Amino acid sequence: MDNPAVSVSDTPAKAFPSSSGEMFDEYFKQGSKCGFKKNELLDPRARRLFETTALACSVDAYPFQIPLEGRPGPMVTADGHQMLMLSSYDYLGLIGHPRVQQAAMEALDEYGTGTGGVRLLTGTLDLHREMERAVAEYKGTEAAVTFSSGYLANVAVIASLFGPSDRVIMDTLSHRSLLDACRMAGVQIQRFRHNDPESLRQEIQNGPTANRTLIISDGVFSMDGDICILPELLAIKKEFGCFLLVDESHASGTLGRLGRGTDEHFDIDTNEVDIWTGSLAKAIPSNGGFVAGSQQLIIFLQHASAPFIFSGAMAAPAIAAVKEALAVLKDEPERVSRLQCNAQFMRMGLQRLGCDTGLSETAVIPVIYKDEPSAALTARRLRDFGILATPVLFPAVAQGAPRLRLCVTAGHTREQLAFALEVFGKLAS
Ligand SMILES: Cc1ncc(COP(=O)(O)O)c(C=O)c1O
């Protein structure tokens, strides 16, 4: 979209090619080289993936891995064109913020590109300690520890604390990293119906015997954009003597007046939740993940969690970006309210057009379709109008609920969002 202010004509000015599909073209043009037989490296489970990818490429609608040329933001360059980005996690629009940028560059100069070690041994920098104090202060907990991704933060805390004699009861829509962490822990896994306290009670009362029970929920659900029922989860945790973990990956920076997350949203004392986890690659524009909680918990994780001991430490520029972004969040809380207003504007606009935005009440706004081809083809058509929006298909979401997962940011202008709504209106008519 070379000019986001232009009005939308019935046919887009240009049909943008799908360069991502091109990266496989030779492969798919030559036909399948793989029989998907039982004893082959790619066995029959891989067949569907190859068939759907081949189909998407054949109609020039492969929607993934679109290489961005340059810095991500509300406007990005892809395939040589400026396009409106509508699926980025950069909720606060902090990628490229001058202060964050400067801090990362200074850290690069001073500390270099890597740490040369894992956290427990030689990889801890003074910057790690400063960042962890800043994360703990942000989350309002006694202490925090960081890992090289949010995924690893979940693995670290769940797999080091829980085992086969314990059980986890998690929301059915919880993030994949939480499920993988439970599988790695070998803990008994139960699921409760999404945001349904009655279902949680039933699971607690009717599950297998276990030493300890951990309840898990996301703060904001990544595919649906709704908020967890934190007050009910706390009441049930207390009633049954369970522990509670909340993943703040999509709530950090987006919920509450100051962007402090789900506890701020509900005006609940942070320390009522036993374990907070989150990503530092979304509203906080870097890489990494955190666990925040009591000092005792954090000391334990520093000595017993595998990703702290067996995986390389976060590098200095990423750490400096986290620290500075948290400082910017404190200094510029108006970014949070701008994000929330933009999300409200977009969601209401889509609903007025008759789009199914599901349960969304945050900056994550799904547009749900009846079948996968509709979702994928709408993504392709949006692209022709210069808009990038990612489809999310089974198994990432339930069968029968494919969607475009839109993410609004504080960096979007009203003009850009109005343009997107105009295009959605065109496509719906
Ligand atoms: C709810 C949730 N938890 C954890 C993660 C993993 O975070 P990271 O990308 O930092 O590994 C994500 C990432 O999408 C997420 O949505």
Coordinates of C-alpha atoms and ligand atoms in Angstrom, one line a residue:
M1 CA 0.0 0.0 0.0
D2 CA 2.0 2.9 -1.2
N3 CA -0.5 5.5 0.2
P4 CA -2.6 4.4 3.1
A5 CA -4.8 7.4 2.8
V6 CA -6.1 6.5 -0.6
S7 CA -9.7 5.4 -0.8
V8 CA -10.4 1.8 -1.8
S9 CA -11.5 1.0 -5.3
D10 CA -13.3 -2.1 -6.2
T11 CA -10.3 -3.7 -7.7
P12 CA -6.9 -3.2 -6.0
A13 CA -4.4 -1.1 -7.9
K14 CA -1.9 -3.9 -7.9
A15 CA -1.9 -7.6 -7.3
F16 CA 1.1 -8.2 -5.0
P17 CA 2.9 -11.4 -5.8
S18 CA 3.3 -13.9 -3.0
S19 CA 7.1 -14.1 -2.7
S20 CA 6.9 -16.6 0.2
G21 CA 5.2 -19.2 -2.0
E22 CA 8.1 -18.7 -4.5
M23 CA 10.6 -20.0 -2.0
F24 CA 9.0 -23.5 -2.4
D25 CA 8.0 -23.2 -6.1
E26 CA 10.7 -25.4 -7.4
Y27 CA 9.8 -28.1 -4.9
F28 CA 6.1 -28.1 -5.6
K29 CA 6.5 -27.7 -9.3
Q30 CA 8.5 -30.9 -9.3
G31 CA 5.7 -32.8 -7.6
S32 CA 6.0 -34.7 -4.3
K33 CA 9.3 -36.4 -3.8
C34 CA 8.1 -38.0 -0.6
G35 CA 5.7 -41.0 -0.4
F36 CA 4.7 -40.3 3.2
K37 CA 4.9 -44.0 4.0
K38 CA 5.0 -45.4 7.5
N39 CA 8.8 -45.9 7.7
E40 CA 9.8 -42.7 5.9
L41 CA 11.3 -39.7 7.7
L42 CA 8.2 -37.8 6.8
D43 CA 5.5 -40.3 7.6
P44 CA 1.7 -40.0 6.8
R45 CA 1.3 -37.3 9.4
A46 CA 3.1 -34.9 7.1
R47 CA 0.8 -35.4 4.1
R48 CA -1.8 -32.8 5.0
L49 CA 0.8 -30.2 5.6
F50 CA 2.3 -30.7 2.2
E51 CA -1.0 -30.9 0.4
T52 CA -2.3 -27.7 1.9
T53 CA 1.0 -25.9 1.3
A54 CA 1.0 -27.1 -2.4
L55 CA -2.6 -25.9 -2.8
A56 CA -1.9 -22.5 -1.3
C57 CA 1.1 -22.0 -3.5
S58 CA -0.8 -23.1 -6.6
V59 CA -3.3 -20.3 -6.2
D60 CA -0.6 -17.9 -5.0
A61 CA -2.1 -17.7 -1.5
Y62 CA 0.7 -19.1 0.7
P63 CA 0.3 -16.7 3.7
F64 CA 3.3 -17.5 5.9
Q65 CA 7.0 -16.5 6.3
I66 CA 6.5 -13.3 4.3
P67 CA 10.0 -11.7 4.5
L68 CA 9.8 -8.2 5.8
E69 CA 12.5 -6.0 4.2
G70 CA 13.6 -3.7 7.1
R71 CA 12.2 -2.7 10.4
P72 CA 8.8 -4.0 11.5
G73 CA 6.1 -1.4 12.4
P74 CA 2.6 -0.3 11.4
M75 CA 3.9 0.0 7.9
V76 CA 6.3 -2.6 6.6
T77 CA 8.0 -3.3 3.3
A78 CA 7.4 -6.7 1.8
D79 CA 7.9 -7.7 -1.8
G80 CA 9.2 -4.2 -2.4
H81 CA 5.9 -2.6 -1.4
Q82 CA 4.9 -0.7 1.6
M83 CA 2.1 -2.5 3.4
L84 CA -0.1 -2.0 6.4
M85 CA 0.9 -4.6 9.1
L86 CA -2.2 -5.9 10.9
S87 CA -0.8 -8.9 12.7
S88 CA 2.2 -7.7 14.7
Y89 CA 2.7 -8.2 18.4
D90 CA 4.5 -4.9 18.7
Y91 CA 1.5 -3.7 20.7
L92 CA 3.0 -0.5 22.1
G93 CA 4.7 0.4 18.8
L94 CA 8.1 0.3 20.6
I95 CA 10.1 -1.4 17.9
G96 CA 12.5 1.3 16.7
H97 CA 11.7 3.7 19.5
P98 CA 14.7 6.1 19.7
R99 CA 15.5 5.3 23.3
V100 CA 15.2 1.6 22.9
Q101 CA 17.3 1.7 19.8
Q102 CA 20.0 3.8 21.4
A103 CA 20.1 1.5 24.5
A104 CA 20.5 -1.6 22.4
M105 CA 23.3 0.0 20.3
E106 CA 25.2 1.2 23.3
A107 CA 25.0 -2.3 24.9
L108 CA 26.2 -3.8 21.6
D109 CA 29.2 -1.5 21.7
E110 CA 30.0 -2.2 25.4
Y111 CA 29.2 -5.9 25.7
G112 CA 29.2 -7.3 22.1
T113 CA 26.9 -9.7 20.4
G114 CA 26.9 -12.7 22.7
T115 CA 27.6 -13.7 26.3
G116 CA 29.7 -16.8 25.7
G117 CA 27.9 -18.8 28.3
V118 CA 24.8 -20.1 30.0
R119 CA 23.3 -18.0 32.8
L120 CA 24.4 -20.2 35.7
L121 CA 28.0 -20.4 34.5
T122 CA 29.7 -17.6 32.6
G123 CA 26.7 -16.0 30.7
T124 CA 25.3 -13.6 33.4
L125 CA 26.0 -10.0 32.8
D126 CA 25.4 -7.1 35.2
L127 CA 22.7 -6.1 32.7
H128 CA 20.8 -9.4 33.3
R129 CA 20.5 -8.5 37.0
E130 CA 19.4 -5.0 36.2
M131 CA 16.8 -6.2 33.7
E132 CA 15.5 -8.8 36.2
R133 CA 15.1 -6.1 38.9
A134 CA 13.3 -4.0 36.3
V135 CA 10.9 -6.9 35.4
A136 CA 10.2 -7.6 39.1
E137 CA 9.5 -4.0 39.7
Y138 CA 7.2 -3.8 36.6
K139 CA 5.3 -6.9 37.7
G140 CA 5.3 -5.9 41.4
T141 CA 6.8 -9.2 42.6
E142 CA 9.8 -9.8 44.9
A143 CA 12.0 -11.1 42.1
A144 CA 12.1 -12.2 38.5
V145 CA 14.4 -14.4 36.3
T146 CA 14.6 -14.2 32.5
F147 CA 15.2 -16.8 29.8
S148 CA 16.0 -16.5 26.1
S149 CA 12.3 -16.8 25.2
G150 CA 8.8 -16.8 26.7
Y151 CA 8.5 -20.4 25.5
L152 CA 11.5 -21.4 27.5
A153 CA 10.3 -19.4 30.6
N154 CA 7.2 -21.7 30.6
V155 CA 9.3 -24.8 30.1
A156 CA 11.7 -23.7 32.8
V157 CA 9.2 -23.0 35.6
I158 CA 6.8 -25.9 34.9
A159 CA 9.3 -28.6 34.2
S160 CA 11.5 -27.8 37.2
L161 CA 8.7 -27.5 39.7
F162 CA 6.2 -30.2 38.8
G163 CA 6.5 -33.9 37.9
P164 CA 4.5 -37.1 37.4
S165 CA 3.1 -37.1 41.0
D166 CA 1.5 -33.7 40.4
R167 CA -1.2 -32.5 38.1
V168 CA -1.8 -29.4 36.0
I169 CA -5.3 -28.2 35.1
M170 CA -5.1 -25.8 32.2
D171 CA -7.6 -23.7 30.2
T172 CA -8.3 -25.4 26.9
L173 CA -7.1 -22.3 25.0
S174 CA -3.8 -22.0 26.8
H175 CA -0.7 -21.4 24.7
R176 CA 1.2 -24.3 23.1
S177 CA 4.3 -23.5 25.1
L178 CA 2.4 -24.2 28.4
L179 CA 1.2 -27.6 27.1
D180 CA 4.7 -28.5 25.9
A181 CA 6.1 -27.5 29.2
C182 CA 3.7 -29.8 31.0
R183 CA 4.5 -32.7 28.6
M184 CA 8.2 -32.1 29.4
A185 CA 7.5 -32.2 33.1
G186 CA 5.7 -35.5 32.7
V187 CA 2.9 -34.0 34.9
Q188 CA -0.6 -35.3 34.7
I189 CA -2.6 -32.9 32.4
Q190 CA -6.3 -32.0 32.6
R191 CA -8.1 -29.3 30.7
F192 CA -11.0 -27.1 31.8
R193 CA -13.4 -25.5 29.4
H194 CA -12.3 -22.0 28.3
N195 CA -12.8 -19.4 31.1
D196 CA -15.4 -21.7 32.7
P197 CA -15.0 -21.8 36.6
E198 CA -17.6 -24.6 36.9
S199 CA -15.6 -26.8 34.5
L200 CA -12.4 -26.0 36.5
R201 CA -14.1 -27.1 39.8
Q202 CA -15.3 -30.3 38.2
E203 CA -11.8 -31.1 37.0
I204 CA -10.3 -30.4 40.4
Q205 CA -12.8 -32.6 42.1
N206 CA -12.9 -35.5 39.6
G207 CA -9.3 -35.8 38.5
P208 CA -6.6 -38.3 39.5
T209 CA -5.0 -38.1 42.9
A210 CA -2.0 -35.9 42.9
N211 CA 0.5 -34.3 45.3
R212 CA 0.0 -30.8 44.1
T213 CA -2.3 -29.1 41.6
L214 CA -1.3 -26.2 39.4
I215 CA -4.0 -24.2 37.6
I216 CA -2.7 -22.6 34.4
S217 CA -4.3 -19.8 32.3
D218 CA -3.1 -17.2 29.9
G219 CA -3.8 -13.6 31.0
V220 CA -5.0 -12.6 27.5
F221 CA -5.7 -15.5 25.1
S222 CA -3.5 -15.3 22.1
M223 CA -5.9 -16.6 19.4
D224 CA -9.1 -15.1 20.8
G225 CA -8.1 -11.9 22.5
D226 CA -10.2 -12.4 25.6
I227 CA -9.1 -12.0 29.2
C228 CA -8.9 -14.8 31.8
I229 CA -11.2 -14.9 34.7
L230 CA -8.6 -14.1 37.2
P231 CA -10.8 -13.3 40.2
E232 CA -12.6 -16.7 39.9
L233 CA -9.3 -18.5 39.3
L234 CA -8.0 -17.0 42.6
A235 CA -11.1 -17.9 44.5
I236 CA -10.9 -21.5 43.3
K237 CA -7.2 -21.8 43.9
K238 CA -7.7 -20.8 47.5
E239 CA -10.8 -23.0 48.0
F240 CA -9.0 -26.1 46.9
G241 CA -5.4 -25.3 47.9
C242 CA -4.0 -25.2 44.4
F243 CA -1.3 -23.1 42.8
L244 CA -1.8 -20.7 40.0
L245 CA 0.3 -19.8 37.0
V246 CA -0.7 -16.9 34.6
D247 CA 1.1 -16.3 31.3
E248 CA 1.2 -12.6 30.6
S249 CA 2.7 -12.7 27.1
H250 CA -0.2 -10.8 25.5
A251 CA -1.4 -9.0 28.7
S252 CA 1.9 -7.3 29.4
G253 CA 1.8 -3.7 28.1
T254 CA -1.8 -4.1 26.9
L255 CA -4.0 -4.5 30.0
G256 CA -4.5 -2.0 32.9
R257 CA -4.0 1.7 32.8
L258 CA -0.2 1.4 33.1
G259 CA 0.1 -1.8 31.0
R260 CA 1.1 -3.9 34.0
G261 CA -1.1 -6.8 33.0
T262 CA -4.0 -8.9 34.2
D263 CA -3.6 -8.1 37.9
E264 CA -3.8 -4.4 37.2
H265 CA -6.8 -4.9 34.9
F266 CA -8.7 -6.6 37.8
D267 CA -7.1 -4.5 40.5
I268 CA -5.8 -7.6 42.2
D269 CA -2.7 -7.9 44.4
T270 CA 0.1 -9.3 42.1
N271 CA 1.3 -11.6 44.9
E272 CA -1.9 -13.6 45.0
V273 CA -0.7 -15.4 41.9
D274 CA 2.1 -17.9 42.6
I275 CA 3.8 -17.7 39.2
W276 CA 3.7 -15.1 36.5
T277 CA 5.4 -15.8 33.1
G278 CA 5.6 -13.8 29.9
S279 CA 7.3 -13.0 26.7
L280 CA 9.7 -10.1 26.1
A281 CA 9.1 -10.3 22.4
K282 CA 5.7 -8.6 22.1
A283 CA 4.8 -5.3 23.7
I284 CA 8.3 -5.3 25.0
P285 CA 10.1 -5.2 21.7
S286 CA 13.0 -7.6 22.2
N287 CA 13.6 -11.3 22.8
G288 CA 13.3 -13.3 25.9
G289 CA 10.8 -14.4 28.6
F290 CA 10.4 -14.0 32.3
V291 CA 9.2 -15.8 35.4
A292 CA 8.2 -13.4 38.2
G293 CA 7.2 -14.4 41.8
S294 CA 8.7 -14.9 45.2
Q295 CA 12.4 -14.6 45.8
Q296 CA 12.5 -18.2 46.9
L297 CA 10.9 -19.4 43.6
I298 CA 13.4 -17.3 41.6
I299 CA 16.5 -18.7 43.5
F300 CA 15.2 -22.2 42.9
L301 CA 14.8 -21.6 39.2
Q302 CA 18.3 -20.1 39.0
H303 CA 19.7 -23.5 40.2
A304 CA 17.1 -26.1 39.0
S305 CA 15.6 -24.9 35.7
A306 CA 17.2 -26.5 32.7
P307 CA 17.0 -23.4 30.3
F308 CA 19.0 -21.4 32.9
I309 CA 21.7 -24.0 33.0
F310 CA 21.8 -25.6 29.6
S311 CA 20.9 -22.8 27.2
G312 CA 22.8 -19.6 26.1
A313 CA 22.0 -16.4 28.0
M314 CA 20.2 -13.5 26.4
A315 CA 22.6 -11.1 24.6
A316 CA 23.3 -7.6 25.8
P317 CA 21.4 -5.6 23.0
A318 CA 18.2 -7.6 23.7
I319 CA 18.6 -7.0 27.5
A320 CA 19.2 -3.3 27.1
A321 CA 16.1 -3.1 24.8
V322 CA 14.0 -4.8 27.5
K323 CA 15.2 -2.5 30.2
E324 CA 14.7 0.7 28.2
A325 CA 11.3 -0.4 26.9
L326 CA 10.1 -0.9 30.5
A327 CA 11.4 2.6 31.3
V328 CA 9.6 4.0 28.3
L329 CA 6.4 2.2 29.3
K330 CA 6.6 4.0 32.7
D331 CA 7.3 7.4 31.0
E332 CA 4.7 7.1 28.2
P333 CA 1.6 5.3 29.7
E334 CA -0.4 7.1 27.0
R335 CA 0.8 4.4 24.6
V336 CA -1.3 1.9 26.6
S337 CA -4.5 4.0 26.3
R338 CA -3.8 4.7 22.6
L339 CA -3.5 0.9 22.1
Q340 CA -6.8 0.2 23.9
C341 CA -8.6 3.0 22.0
N342 CA -7.3 1.7 18.7
A343 CA -8.4 -1.8 19.5
Q344 CA -11.9 -0.7 20.5
F345 CA -12.1 1.3 17.2
M346 CA -11.1 -1.6 15.1
R347 CA -13.2 -4.2 16.9
M348 CA -16.4 -2.1 16.7
G349 CA -15.7 -1.2 13.1
L350 CA -15.3 -4.9 12.2
Q351 CA -18.5 -5.8 14.1
R352 CA -20.4 -3.1 12.3
L353 CA -19.4 -4.8 9.1
G354 CA -20.8 -8.0 10.3
C355 CA -17.4 -9.7 11.0
D356 CA -17.3 -12.4 13.7
T357 CA -14.7 -11.1 16.1
G358 CA -15.4 -13.9 18.6
L359 CA -14.6 -13.2 22.2
S360 CA -12.1 -10.4 21.6
E361 CA -11.9 -7.6 24.2
T362 CA -8.2 -6.7 23.7
A363 CA -5.8 -5.7 20.9
V364 CA -5.9 -9.3 19.6
I365 CA -8.9 -9.3 17.3
P366 CA -9.8 -12.5 15.4
V367 CA -12.0 -12.4 12.3
I368 CA -13.4 -15.8 12.3
Y369 CA -14.5 -17.6 9.1
K370 CA -16.5 -20.7 8.4
D371 CA -13.8 -22.6 6.5
E372 CA -10.1 -22.5 5.9
P373 CA -10.1 -21.5 2.3
S374 CA -12.2 -18.4 3.1
A375 CA -9.7 -17.3 5.8
A376 CA -6.6 -18.0 3.6
L377 CA -8.2 -16.4 0.5
T378 CA -9.2 -13.3 2.5
A379 CA -5.6 -12.9 3.6
R380 CA -4.6 -13.1 0.0
R381 CA -7.1 -10.5 -1.1
L382 CA -6.1 -8.2 1.8
R383 CA -2.6 -8.4 0.5
D384 CA -3.7 -7.2 -2.9
F385 CA -4.9 -4.1 -1.1
G386 CA -1.6 -3.7 0.7
I387 CA -2.6 -5.2 4.0
L388 CA -0.8 -8.0 5.8
A389 CA -2.9 -10.1 8.1
T390 CA -2.0 -13.7 9.2
P391 CA -4.5 -16.5 8.9
V392 CA -4.5 -19.0 11.8
L393 CA -5.7 -22.4 10.9
F394 CA -6.2 -25.9 12.6
P395 CA -4.4 -27.2 14.6
A396 CA -3.4 -23.8 16.0
V397 CA -7.1 -23.1 16.6
A398 CA -10.1 -25.5 16.8
Q399 CA -11.3 -27.1 13.6
G400 CA -14.2 -25.0 12.2
A401 CA -12.9 -21.7 13.5
P402 CA -10.2 -20.6 11.2
R403 CA -9.4 -16.9 11.5
L404 CA -7.4 -13.9 10.5
R405 CA -5.7 -12.9 13.7
L406 CA -5.5 -9.1 13.7
C407 CA -3.4 -7.3 16.2
V408 CA -3.8 -3.6 16.6
T409 CA -0.9 -1.5 18.0
A410 CA -0.5 1.9 19.6
G411 CA 1.6 2.7 16.5
H412 CA -1.4 2.5 14.1
T413 CA -3.0 5.8 13.1
R414 CA -6.8 6.1 12.9
E415 CA -6.3 6.7 9.1
Q416 CA -4.6 3.3 8.7
L417 CA -7.3 1.5 10.7
A418 CA -10.1 3.2 8.8
F419 CA -8.4 2.2 5.6
A420 CA -8.3 -1.5 6.8
L421 CA -12.0 -1.3 7.7
E422 CA -12.8 0.1 4.3
V423 CA -11.0 -2.8 2.7
F424 CA -12.8 -5.4 5.0
G425 CA -16.1 -3.7 4.0
K426 CA -15.2 -4.1 0.3
L427 CA -14.3 -7.7 0.7
A428 CA -17.4 -8.5 2.7
S429 CA -19.8 -6.9 0.1
Ligands
LIG1 C1 0.7 -16.9 25.5 C2 2.1 -17.1 25.0 N1 3.0 -17.6 25.8 C3 4.3 -17.8 25.4 C4 4.7 -17.4 24.2 C5 6.1 -17.7 23.8 O1 6.8 -16.4 23.8 P1 8.2 -16.2 23.0 O2 7.7 -15.9 21.6 O3 8.9 -15.2 23.7 O4 8.9 -17.6 23.0 C6 3.8 -16.9 23.3 C7 4.2 -16.5 21.9 O5 3.5 -16.3 21.0 C8 2.4 -16.7 23.7 O6 1.5 -16.2 22.9

